[in-house]
XYZ file of C-alpha atoms in Angstrom:
506
model
C -38.554 -108.332 -23.736
C -35.131 -109.809 -24.365
C -34.030 -112.555 -26.676
C -31.571 -114.988 -25.130
C -29.493 -117.345 -27.261
C -27.643 -120.127 -25.475
C -25.122 -122.256 -27.306
C -24.282 -125.789 -26.278
C -21.025 -127.434 -27.268
C -21.798 -130.816 -28.879
C -19.018 -132.451 -26.904
C -19.512 -130.670 -23.599
C -22.521 -132.694 -22.399
C -25.001 -129.832 -22.304
C -22.627 -127.374 -20.644
C -23.895 -123.863 -21.265
C -20.897 -122.001 -22.658
C -22.429 -118.634 -23.533
C -25.600 -116.603 -23.232
C -26.158 -113.392 -25.183
C -29.100 -111.127 -24.429
C -30.261 -107.965 -26.167
C -33.606 -106.197 -26.699
C -35.500 -107.809 -29.594
C -36.911 -104.468 -30.675
C -33.511 -102.737 -30.765
C -31.015 -105.183 -32.302
C -28.670 -102.308 -33.066
C -27.888 -102.130 -29.331
C -25.270 -104.826 -29.782
C -23.594 -106.161 -26.629
C -19.861 -105.691 -26.350
C -19.031 -109.323 -26.781
C -17.008 -111.026 -29.505
C -16.173 -114.668 -29.045
C -15.833 -117.782 -31.152
C -17.435 -120.940 -29.895
C -16.210 -124.514 -30.453
C -17.689 -126.288 -33.490
C -19.810 -123.263 -34.368
C -17.451 -120.288 -34.798
C -20.189 -117.788 -33.983
C -19.670 -114.276 -32.735
C -22.134 -111.801 -31.275
C -22.127 -109.822 -34.520
C -22.982 -112.889 -36.598
C -25.634 -113.953 -34.110
C -27.388 -110.652 -34.625
C -27.804 -111.509 -38.283
C -29.721 -114.705 -37.548
C -33.477 -114.695 -38.148
C -35.591 -114.585 -34.990
C -36.867 -118.102 -35.697
C -33.358 -119.479 -35.249
C -33.806 -119.330 -31.498
C -36.192 -122.277 -31.838
C -33.247 -124.491 -32.726
C -32.248 -124.665 -29.071
C -34.455 -125.101 -26.064
C -33.524 -125.316 -22.401
C -35.265 -126.147 -19.173
C -33.931 -125.496 -15.719
C -33.854 -129.138 -14.691
C -32.962 -130.915 -17.911
C -31.237 -129.017 -20.743
C -32.135 -130.388 -24.131
C -31.035 -129.484 -27.603
C -33.854 -129.205 -30.109
C -33.610 -129.458 -33.875
C -36.093 -128.751 -36.614
C -34.605 -131.253 -39.039
C -31.674 -133.648 -39.098
C -30.830 -134.170 -42.754
C -32.089 -134.218 -46.339
C -32.580 -137.995 -46.571
C -36.045 -137.973 -45.044
C -37.128 -135.280 -47.502
C -35.719 -137.305 -50.407
C -37.594 -140.390 -49.239
C -40.831 -138.437 -48.856
C -40.344 -136.934 -52.327
C -39.938 -140.456 -53.702
C -43.151 -141.510 -51.976
C -45.029 -138.525 -53.402
C -43.639 -139.212 -56.871
C -44.554 -142.896 -56.621
C -48.071 -142.143 -55.421
C -48.680 -139.583 -58.150
C -47.335 -142.031 -60.743
C -49.613 -144.850 -59.566
C -52.649 -142.575 -59.800
C -51.685 -140.780 -63.027
C -54.162 -142.537 -65.292
C -57.022 -142.214 -62.830
C -56.334 -138.532 -62.266
C -56.081 -137.877 -66.002
C -59.355 -139.579 -66.788
C -61.143 -137.784 -63.975
C -59.465 -134.422 -64.371
C -62.730 -132.500 -64.524
C -63.897 -134.051 -61.262
C -60.674 -133.321 -59.398
C -60.233 -129.618 -60.029
C -60.983 -128.778 -56.422
C -58.575 -131.315 -54.923
C -55.226 -130.210 -53.425
C -52.168 -130.771 -55.578
C -50.504 -133.099 -53.065
C -53.084 -135.440 -51.570
C -50.343 -137.595 -50.086
C -48.992 -134.789 -47.909
C -49.580 -135.569 -44.223
C -50.543 -132.839 -41.742
C -48.138 -130.055 -40.850
C -45.658 -132.441 -39.242
C -43.912 -133.330 -42.510
C -41.524 -130.973 -44.267
C -42.293 -129.126 -47.463
C -40.911 -131.007 -50.422
C -39.780 -128.959 -53.388
C -39.920 -129.970 -57.021
C -38.916 -133.552 -57.604
C -35.602 -133.962 -59.375
C -37.263 -135.928 -62.147
C -39.504 -132.981 -62.970
C -36.418 -131.109 -64.148
C -35.557 -133.654 -66.842
C -35.748 -132.403 -70.409
C -38.889 -133.746 -72.072
C -39.147 -131.028 -74.755
C -42.252 -129.580 -73.176
C -43.065 -126.964 -75.803
C -46.519 -125.504 -75.491
C -46.453 -124.588 -79.193
C -46.334 -128.299 -80.081
C -49.610 -129.074 -78.322
C -52.558 -130.117 -80.430
C -56.150 -128.964 -79.986
C -56.745 -131.521 -77.229
C -53.774 -130.291 -75.188
C -51.572 -133.362 -75.705
C -47.867 -133.050 -76.608
C -46.841 -134.902 -79.764
C -43.231 -136.090 -79.620
C -41.040 -136.352 -82.722
C -40.158 -139.746 -84.172
C -37.273 -141.297 -82.258
C -38.027 -139.469 -79.021
C -39.273 -142.656 -77.324
C -36.064 -144.489 -78.217
C -33.973 -141.690 -76.691
C -36.071 -141.767 -73.525
C -35.579 -145.527 -73.257
C -31.838 -145.052 -73.632
C -31.904 -142.482 -70.812
C -33.969 -144.899 -68.748
C -31.452 -147.708 -69.316
C -28.553 -145.421 -68.391
C -30.293 -144.378 -65.181
C -31.029 -148.025 -64.366
C -27.342 -148.881 -64.784
C -26.350 -145.926 -62.615
C -28.868 -146.967 -59.951
C -27.568 -150.543 -60.005
C -23.996 -149.305 -59.547
C -25.021 -147.056 -56.623
C -26.911 -149.917 -54.983
C -23.905 -152.221 -55.279
C -21.710 -149.562 -53.696
C -24.317 -149.058 -50.981
C -24.437 -152.790 -50.235
C -20.651 -152.857 -50.083
C -20.687 -149.977 -47.576
C -23.288 -151.763 -45.446
C -21.399 -155.053 -45.439
C -18.123 -153.357 -44.599
C -19.486 -152.403 -41.183
C -22.353 -154.731 -40.189
C -24.432 -153.818 -37.164
C -24.799 -155.845 -33.991
C -28.534 -155.775 -33.264
C -30.133 -156.732 -29.961
C -33.819 -157.643 -29.696
C -35.661 -157.491 -26.384
C -38.782 -159.612 -26.740
C -38.331 -162.763 -28.806
C -41.961 -163.646 -29.337
C -43.693 -164.034 -32.684
C -42.765 -160.601 -34.043
C -39.280 -160.593 -32.527
C -38.513 -163.915 -34.225
C -40.008 -162.608 -37.473
C -37.629 -159.626 -37.746
C -34.618 -161.434 -36.234
C -34.681 -163.989 -39.033
C -34.169 -161.209 -41.592
C -31.642 -159.246 -39.518
C -29.412 -162.327 -39.275
C -28.729 -161.897 -43.006
C -27.324 -158.403 -42.396
C -25.322 -158.661 -39.182
C -24.956 -160.183 -35.740
C -28.179 -160.624 -33.751
C -28.507 -161.056 -29.975
C -31.945 -161.785 -28.497
C -33.405 -161.910 -25.008
C -36.804 -162.888 -23.670
C -38.595 -164.160 -20.575
C -39.104 -167.589 -22.156
C -36.190 -169.797 -23.184
C -35.965 -169.518 -26.973
C -32.331 -170.608 -27.211
C -33.156 -173.410 -29.687
C -35.096 -171.046 -31.963
C -32.322 -168.446 -31.786
C -29.569 -170.962 -32.538
C -31.516 -172.322 -35.508
C -31.571 -168.913 -37.194
C -28.009 -167.979 -36.245
C -28.786 -165.579 -33.382
C -27.363 -165.600 -29.857
C -29.792 -166.001 -26.952
C -29.280 -164.338 -23.556
C -31.867 -164.806 -20.752
C -33.820 -161.681 -19.830
C -32.727 -162.234 -16.231
C -29.162 -161.313 -17.277
C -29.480 -157.746 -18.656
C -25.829 -156.885 -17.973
C -24.687 -159.913 -19.987
C -27.042 -158.806 -22.760
C -25.522 -155.297 -22.857
C -21.989 -156.737 -22.767
C -22.557 -157.928 -26.342
C -21.609 -154.372 -27.464
C -24.746 -153.849 -29.541
C -25.093 -150.947 -31.952
C -28.891 -151.159 -31.907
C -31.431 -152.435 -29.381
C -34.967 -153.109 -30.631
C -37.756 -153.094 -28.052
C -40.024 -155.788 -29.542
C -42.381 -156.007 -26.559
C -46.135 -155.580 -26.399
C -47.622 -152.100 -26.051
C -48.888 -152.896 -22.558
C -45.491 -154.055 -21.212
C -43.361 -151.499 -23.079
C -43.043 -148.903 -20.300
C -42.177 -151.414 -17.569
C -39.582 -153.098 -19.818
C -37.892 -149.766 -20.599
C -37.809 -148.790 -16.928
C -36.208 -152.109 -15.958
C -33.565 -151.679 -18.667
C -32.642 -148.066 -17.773
C -30.444 -148.740 -14.674
C -28.381 -151.245 -16.651
C -28.036 -148.828 -19.562
C -26.900 -146.087 -17.174
C -24.332 -148.441 -15.703
C -23.240 -149.421 -19.226
C -22.634 -145.855 -20.457
C -21.248 -144.884 -17.040
C -18.425 -147.343 -17.625
C -17.388 -145.404 -20.699
C -19.286 -147.600 -23.169
C -21.071 -146.085 -26.130
C -24.848 -145.781 -25.766
C -26.812 -147.923 -28.251
C -29.467 -146.723 -30.670
C -32.780 -147.735 -29.064
C -35.614 -148.546 -31.469
C -39.254 -149.297 -30.755
C -41.631 -151.094 -33.141
C -44.915 -150.342 -31.385
C -48.158 -149.704 -33.244
C -48.622 -146.461 -31.274
C -45.881 -143.905 -31.524
C -46.388 -140.892 -29.258
C -46.619 -143.172 -26.212
C -43.330 -144.895 -27.096
C -41.680 -141.560 -27.923
C -42.631 -140.034 -24.589
C -41.495 -143.071 -22.569
C -38.095 -143.309 -24.238
C -37.369 -139.573 -24.103
C -38.332 -139.470 -20.441
C -36.386 -142.495 -19.215
C -33.527 -143.458 -21.539
C -30.068 -141.943 -20.888
C -29.228 -139.057 -23.217
C -26.274 -141.064 -24.514
C -28.805 -143.350 -26.218
C -30.112 -142.249 -29.596
C -33.806 -142.927 -30.228
C -35.577 -144.077 -33.377
C -39.367 -144.507 -33.299
C -40.561 -146.940 -35.959
C -43.634 -148.876 -36.999
C -43.316 -151.680 -39.558
C -46.838 -151.675 -41.013
C -46.778 -155.452 -41.395
C -46.175 -158.573 -39.367
C -45.463 -162.309 -39.574
C -48.617 -162.939 -41.619
C -48.603 -160.047 -44.092
C -44.813 -160.182 -44.411
C -44.364 -163.946 -44.666
C -43.485 -163.731 -48.367
C -41.052 -160.830 -47.953
C -41.133 -157.153 -47.079
C -41.222 -155.752 -50.608
C -43.478 -152.692 -50.961
C -44.636 -152.884 -47.323
C -44.732 -149.590 -45.406
C -42.107 -148.810 -42.774
C -42.832 -145.615 -40.807
C -40.100 -143.963 -38.771
C -39.121 -140.798 -36.901
C -35.522 -139.941 -35.966
C -36.506 -138.850 -32.473
C -33.138 -138.168 -30.822
C -29.716 -138.081 -32.453
C -26.594 -137.203 -30.446
C -28.748 -135.661 -27.680
C -30.612 -133.501 -30.224
C -34.382 -134.041 -30.101
C -36.576 -133.791 -33.165
C -39.330 -131.183 -32.839
C -42.542 -132.639 -34.370
C -44.137 -129.197 -34.632
C -41.357 -127.828 -36.842
C -42.101 -125.273 -39.504
C -40.226 -125.429 -42.808
C -39.791 -122.689 -45.319
C -40.791 -123.039 -48.964
C -37.408 -124.530 -49.865
C -37.676 -127.273 -47.261
C -35.076 -125.625 -45.008
C -35.475 -126.043 -41.269
C -34.018 -124.072 -38.410
C -31.005 -126.254 -37.742
C -28.952 -124.037 -40.057
C -27.570 -120.519 -39.715
C -25.863 -117.922 -41.880
C -22.564 -116.446 -40.764
C -21.421 -112.831 -41.207
C -20.044 -113.694 -44.660
C -23.413 -115.028 -45.786
C -22.376 -118.690 -45.744
C -24.912 -121.345 -44.686
C -23.855 -123.687 -41.874
C -25.431 -126.553 -39.964
C -25.611 -126.533 -36.171
C -24.128 -130.058 -36.364
C -21.089 -128.857 -38.298
C -17.754 -130.464 -37.358
C -19.550 -132.746 -34.912
C -18.110 -136.230 -35.345
C -20.485 -137.727 -32.779
C -23.484 -136.535 -34.783
C -22.052 -137.920 -38.030
C -21.440 -141.321 -36.403
C -24.937 -141.347 -34.890
C -26.548 -140.560 -38.235
C -24.434 -143.215 -39.938
C -25.641 -145.835 -37.451
C -29.281 -144.842 -37.970
C -28.954 -144.915 -41.746
C -27.292 -148.336 -41.627
C -30.211 -149.658 -39.617
C -32.820 -148.047 -41.888
C -30.988 -149.392 -44.920
C -31.700 -152.960 -43.801
C -35.437 -152.333 -44.142
C -34.808 -150.428 -47.346
C -32.769 -153.247 -48.879
C -35.480 -155.746 -47.972
C -37.849 -153.713 -50.162
C -39.793 -151.687 -47.590
C -41.519 -148.490 -48.629
C -39.789 -145.996 -46.323
C -42.198 -143.416 -44.835
C -40.609 -140.618 -42.738
C -43.369 -139.294 -40.475
C -43.691 -137.718 -37.054
C -45.138 -139.814 -34.233
C -47.985 -137.344 -33.901
C -49.013 -137.654 -37.552
C -48.657 -141.450 -37.398
C -51.099 -141.783 -34.508
C -53.644 -139.569 -36.256
C -53.505 -141.747 -39.353
C -53.344 -145.047 -37.473
C -56.610 -144.435 -35.626
C -58.400 -144.200 -38.963
C -56.635 -147.161 -40.527
C -55.094 -149.732 -38.213
C -57.332 -149.249 -35.158
C -60.602 -149.172 -37.096
C -59.520 -152.326 -38.947
C -58.935 -154.163 -35.671
C -62.131 -152.679 -34.213
C -64.308 -153.919 -37.090
C -62.576 -157.308 -37.045
C -63.264 -157.700 -33.319
C -66.895 -156.562 -33.666
C -67.602 -158.923 -36.550
C -65.694 -161.747 -34.855
C -67.839 -161.356 -31.735
C -70.899 -162.252 -33.850
C -69.580 -165.751 -34.471
C -69.568 -165.494 -38.257
C -68.423 -168.607 -40.103
C -68.272 -170.067 -43.598
C -71.449 -171.109 -45.385
C -72.058 -173.116 -48.602
C -73.106 -169.946 -50.442
C -70.398 -167.439 -49.437
C -69.865 -164.418 -51.689
C -66.421 -162.944 -52.354
C -67.366 -160.010 -50.124
C -68.209 -162.306 -47.219
C -64.948 -164.214 -47.732
C -63.133 -160.881 -47.346
C -65.030 -160.291 -44.095
C -63.906 -163.665 -42.757
C -60.300 -162.893 -43.757
C -60.527 -159.605 -41.836
C -61.774 -161.464 -38.756
C -59.011 -164.061 -39.014
C -56.199 -161.506 -39.485
C -57.298 -159.243 -36.617
C -58.182 -161.917 -34.084
C -54.880 -163.707 -34.782
C -53.189 -160.875 -32.874
C -53.432 -160.784 -29.100
C -56.172 -158.767 -27.442
C -53.370 -156.882 -25.646
C -52.383 -155.405 -29.004
C -55.939 -154.246 -29.672
C -56.231 -152.850 -26.147
C -52.883 -151.070 -26.522
C -54.010 -149.474 -29.810
C -56.958 -148.053 -27.889
C -55.403 -147.123 -24.539
C -52.174 -145.540 -25.749
C -53.761 -143.606 -28.596
C -56.973 -142.997 -26.723
C -57.737 -139.505 -27.996
C -57.667 -140.542 -31.650
C -59.080 -144.035 -31.021
C -62.059 -142.731 -29.052
C -62.786 -140.264 -31.834
C -62.820 -143.170 -34.292
C -65.192 -145.151 -32.047
C -67.528 -142.168 -31.710
C -67.501 -141.594 -35.466
C -68.260 -145.281 -36.027
C -71.142 -145.143 -33.539
C -72.521 -142.032 -35.220
C -72.208 -143.665 -38.642
C -73.980 -146.787 -37.359
C -76.796 -144.668 -35.951
C -77.091 -142.807 -39.259
C -77.324 -146.052 -41.211
C -79.943 -147.488 -38.840
C -81.873 -144.201 -38.922
C -81.867 -144.225 -42.720
C -83.156 -147.802 -42.715
C -85.957 -146.792 -40.341
C -86.842 -143.775 -42.471
C -87.025 -145.923 -45.596
C -89.136 -148.435 -43.698
C -91.536 -145.672 -42.581
C -91.767 -144.344 -46.141
C -92.547 -147.839 -47.430
C -95.206 -148.232 -44.729
C -96.776 -144.882 -45.680
C -96.788 -145.852 -49.362
C -98.364 -149.205 -48.493
C -101.058 -147.486 -46.393
C -101.733 -145.007 -49.201
C -102.069 -147.799 -51.750
C -104.358 -149.712 -49.407
C -106.490 -146.581 -48.860
C -106.681 -145.950 -52.605
C -107.693 -149.569 -53.214
C -110.407 -149.273 -50.553
C -111.678 -146.037 -52.093
C -111.747 -147.602 -55.552
C -113.579 -150.641 -54.225
C -116.065 -148.390 -52.427
C -116.673 -146.372 -55.592
C -117.307 -149.508 -57.600
C -119.747 -150.736 -54.976
C -121.635 -147.447 -54.963
C -121.758 -147.480 -58.737
C -123.177 -150.946 -58.783
C -125.794 -150.058 -56.134
C -126.761 -146.928 -58.018
C -127.413 -148.935 -61.187
C -129.960 -151.099 -59.374
C -131.895 -148.218 -57.743
C -132.253 -145.322 -60.122
């Protein structure tokens, strides 16, 4: 067997510039080749020092070369660490009071399946809190000296001031280079997000129906869907595909020829974003059809016009940086214990480098993505970095089952009564919130996440059968008890009768 490493220049449009092959089992048989490569500065001798797993950083196919990356940056890990810290903080009291009952639980119950990276110790865990085991009392608590609380509050105030200063600088950076955002699909959800985006930059919308009055009222520009070239001429940084799940593929396919023409004329490819409730379907469609000059961001705002009508604060926003500067995120990545992926390498001097080093196009692409994500962040969203695969697994057991139960209960024609309980009022709210969405959405949740959705349906059917079976068993037990009582009563009555008869006839 031979190990082949192929390097791709980030500015050479997938041109293979070198291939080095040597037996994996005999790395000392080094090929006579020494060459530096653009943007990487690798030589054959330094390549030999790379771990075997490094070869997973690049992947090629004969018909469509594609660069693969295990991880793009540290920001997603920081955001996930913040989520873990927040979740553990919210549940601290409950976990403390039930410590004896939770000894068998994993340490990180918020950690998704293997798709998310390992997160090391949170930075806040390294703060000095004078954790001296000798100061613990018999119950295991840590008594703090007088004045310690005041010092902690002073630290807290200083951190708050520092955070406020960073946020002001961040807002200044965002406003210095506002994005031009295009939205394809200006229905209820498209209008919902466009209204907020207008506060952060220029917004251009397009739709089958004429919503020019609605667009003008919120400060957006309307372009008819029948004029895709005019829409792309607006020089948009980001294009959001705010269509239904069912029409998503056909809309993307219709847009592709115009995008190809756009980038073929030397224009920069936009960042294309989807907001579908199913993610692997959207990911596959966009990777398959969109030009490689277009970066891809798969997202799912876990809220809509109803749940987000009072603002987006603390509402979940799930995202995956799917393709950045022609580099595709690998959802099955493995991370080492330090959270390091395989998009880094060590040179002959032992220095750590990124495969994106000295790549201006990658830096600009990441900057555009972060500017877009920062809009959701600044509106208060709870940012959740997650692979499309993990999202669909979770969604089947949360979003789909919610819509499924709402549709099932709604089909029974339930309505208000004069004696409604709080529980029944919650049931009616569930019916109203789920049936307010189109049936196409519900169908799309099923069809385009069918493996996970069908499993949820089967589990629900099995649970229903178990509940009904338990009711029948209890009913049979009650019937047996009733028959036994009736038999005992008959026997007692018979005994009394025989006793009475025996008294008369000695």
